[in-house]
Amino acid sequence: MKILISGFEPFGKMKINPTEELLLEAEKFEMENVEISTILLPVNYDECAEELIKKMEDIQPDVVISCGLAAGRTAITPERIGINVKDTGSGDPYPDNKGNIPTDEMIDDDGPDGLFTTLPNRLIEKNLKEMGIPAAVSNSAGTFICNNTLYAVLNHIRKNNLHIKAGFIHFPASTKMAALNPSLPSLPQETMAKALKVIVETCATVGVRQ
């Protein structure tokens, strides 16, 4: 089974993105009959998904697990749905890493409003909790780069009738990040790496059963 894992470079005011380090750790996972590939994505609208889709076309994975940072969350959160919008947000928005700040733009003018992920989210949540790792299924991946990536990948799979399971997992800040900003809830990087391995194993097991 081929599993492709993506993460992101730092963005906004964050000098660290724990998902970048997760990719390095994922490359060391040893699992029978599982081949893991990784890709680090730019935090730029559309380009994020374009690079991931190109990697998908190159290696033809069975499963795509996209990982992103959700600073402020207290648990690891598999996302339920990607929505067809690019919107940086109101208040004090920060642009993507190229300075783009879209508002109320569609990702695909002809695409559906939303697309559900196809990873076994409830089983992932259950397995993480059984390992003592905080987890919860999330109903919103936001409207920034993470959602852009999630929706575009699911839409690519839909348009091309591909038999690929795909979804998105948000991770909290790492304790290294919290050292720079004590108000951030965080998890140790090693806990998040352990969680990612559980997620990969869960997806692989479900895939074998199917």
XYZ file of C-alpha atoms in Angstrom:
210
model
C 0.000 0.000 0.000
C 1.313 3.444 -0.939
C 0.584 6.242 1.507
C 1.448 9.869 0.699
C 1.812 12.280 3.619
C 2.011 16.051 3.184
C 2.949 18.832 5.587
C 3.515 22.581 5.382
C 6.279 25.126 5.735
C 5.948 27.823 8.461
C 3.520 30.668 7.798
C 2.187 33.893 9.253
C 3.743 34.753 12.582
C 4.769 31.143 13.168
C 8.490 30.429 12.848
C 7.924 26.683 13.234
C 5.473 24.300 11.629
C 5.422 20.951 13.436
C 4.052 19.193 10.348
C 7.346 19.859 8.561
C 9.146 17.894 11.252
C 6.444 15.215 11.142
C 7.409 14.469 7.553
C 10.981 13.719 8.594
C 9.700 11.431 11.322
C 7.214 9.707 8.991
C 10.032 8.761 6.630
C 11.455 6.610 9.447
C 8.230 4.659 10.048
C 8.670 0.941 9.446
C 5.478 -0.880 8.534
C 5.015 -4.146 6.729
C 3.573 -3.779 3.222
C 3.334 0.023 3.528
C 5.385 2.383 1.388
C 5.438 5.962 2.690
C 6.182 9.030 0.597
C 6.196 12.617 1.855
C 5.982 16.117 0.412
C 6.458 19.548 2.000
C 3.944 22.037 0.599
C 4.151 25.816 0.262
C 1.659 27.937 2.195
C 0.346 29.550 -0.988
C -3.208 29.403 -2.280
C -3.706 26.859 -5.087
C 0.021 26.157 -5.414
C -0.278 24.011 -2.267
C -2.757 21.681 -3.940
C -1.097 21.778 -7.346
C 2.159 20.431 -5.898
C 0.381 17.719 -3.932
C -1.695 16.639 -6.936
C 1.442 16.460 -9.085
C 3.040 14.203 -6.463
C -0.105 12.061 -6.462
C 0.114 11.688 -10.230
C 3.776 10.732 -9.964
C 3.485 8.006 -7.326
C -0.176 6.885 -7.598
C -0.855 6.506 -3.843
C -3.674 4.502 -2.309
C -4.077 6.992 0.550
C -3.280 10.701 0.930
C -2.935 12.041 4.474
C -2.481 15.813 4.519
C -1.252 17.356 7.762
C -1.530 20.942 8.891
C -1.069 23.178 11.892
C -4.082 24.471 13.819
C -2.447 26.627 16.488
C -4.880 27.039 19.364
C -6.458 23.593 19.140
C -5.869 21.209 22.004
C -6.295 17.904 20.174
C -5.381 16.145 16.959
C -8.359 16.686 14.694
C -9.214 14.685 11.567
C -11.292 16.929 9.304
C -14.720 15.871 8.081
C -15.158 18.141 5.041
C -13.452 20.528 2.643
C -15.468 23.513 1.389
C -15.267 25.345 -1.931
C -13.941 28.696 -0.747
C -10.710 30.635 -0.305
C -11.092 33.280 2.375
C -8.260 34.512 4.548
C -10.666 35.762 7.202
C -11.600 39.000 8.880
C -10.162 40.760 11.907
C -6.377 40.592 11.649
C -5.853 38.308 8.630
C -2.407 37.201 7.595
C -1.715 36.519 3.917
C -0.323 33.357 2.441
C 3.437 33.268 2.001
C 3.149 35.122 -1.310
C 1.046 37.914 0.159
C -2.331 36.783 -1.210
C -5.446 37.633 0.819
C -8.482 36.298 -1.093
C -12.008 36.942 0.164
C -15.021 34.796 -0.729
C -13.311 33.215 -3.763
C -14.273 29.765 -4.985
C -11.593 27.111 -5.379
C -13.446 25.617 -8.371
C -16.251 27.636 -9.986
C -17.850 24.417 -11.219
C -17.167 22.301 -8.139
C -19.596 21.224 -5.410
C -19.951 23.370 -2.314
C -18.310 20.747 -0.129
C -16.625 17.347 -0.327
C -16.400 14.834 2.497
C -13.062 13.250 3.320
C -12.677 9.504 2.926
C -10.269 8.627 5.723
C -11.668 6.514 8.600
C -11.956 9.537 10.890
C -13.945 7.953 13.702
C -11.621 4.980 13.875
C -8.622 7.318 13.847
C -10.154 9.281 16.726
C -10.888 6.068 18.647
C -7.407 4.623 18.133
C -5.696 7.857 19.163
C -7.774 8.148 22.323
C -6.979 4.549 23.222
C -3.297 5.538 23.099
C -3.984 8.430 25.475
C -3.619 11.042 22.724
C -6.261 13.820 22.640
C -8.305 13.607 19.448
C -11.629 14.787 18.030
C -13.264 14.841 14.614
C -13.458 18.430 13.346
C -16.257 19.874 11.221
C -14.238 22.777 9.848
C -10.834 22.875 8.209
C -11.168 26.661 8.008
C -10.974 28.615 4.761
C -7.202 29.116 4.515
C -4.492 26.949 2.932
C -5.367 23.705 4.729
C -8.930 23.766 3.435
C -7.707 24.838 -0.007
C -5.462 21.770 -0.123
C -8.102 19.398 1.228
C -10.886 20.504 -1.113
C -8.713 20.626 -4.227
C -7.358 17.116 -3.647
C -10.816 15.661 -3.014
C -12.109 17.483 -6.088
C -9.272 16.106 -8.216
C -10.100 12.591 -7.026
C -13.805 13.177 -7.779
C -13.225 14.601 -11.253
C -10.925 11.786 -12.285
C -12.875 8.979 -10.594
C -9.765 7.881 -8.718
C -9.792 5.137 -6.104
C -7.756 7.094 -3.565
C -8.695 7.666 0.051
C -7.830 11.190 1.166
C -8.293 13.518 4.083
C -6.714 16.094 6.335
C -5.421 15.982 9.908
C -4.861 19.136 11.943
C -2.199 19.088 14.654
C -1.843 21.506 17.579
C 1.217 23.632 18.191
C 4.301 21.785 19.403
C 5.826 22.425 22.810
C 8.739 24.043 20.971
C 6.296 26.594 19.553
C 4.657 27.076 22.939
C 8.044 27.955 24.418
C 7.966 31.029 22.175
C 4.284 31.699 22.885
C 3.260 30.307 26.300
C -0.428 31.024 25.679
C -0.597 28.348 22.967
C -1.958 24.923 23.908
C 0.504 22.332 22.685
C 1.571 18.713 22.427
C 5.114 17.325 22.422
C 6.464 16.678 18.940
C 7.087 13.033 19.841
C 3.419 12.630 20.795
C 2.343 14.018 17.448
C 4.753 11.702 15.630
C 3.314 8.757 17.576
C -0.170 9.943 16.596
C 0.741 10.171 12.932
C 2.026 6.603 12.995
C -1.279 5.458 14.535
C -3.133 7.351 11.791
C -1.056 5.709 9.052
C -1.501 2.249 10.605
C -5.264 2.804 10.896
C -5.579 3.846 7.266
C -3.437 0.923 6.125
C -5.461 -1.594 8.135
C -8.776 -0.296 6.809
C -7.381 -0.315 3.280
C -6.325 -3.943 3.560
C -9.776 -4.938 4.820
C -11.433 -3.210 1.872
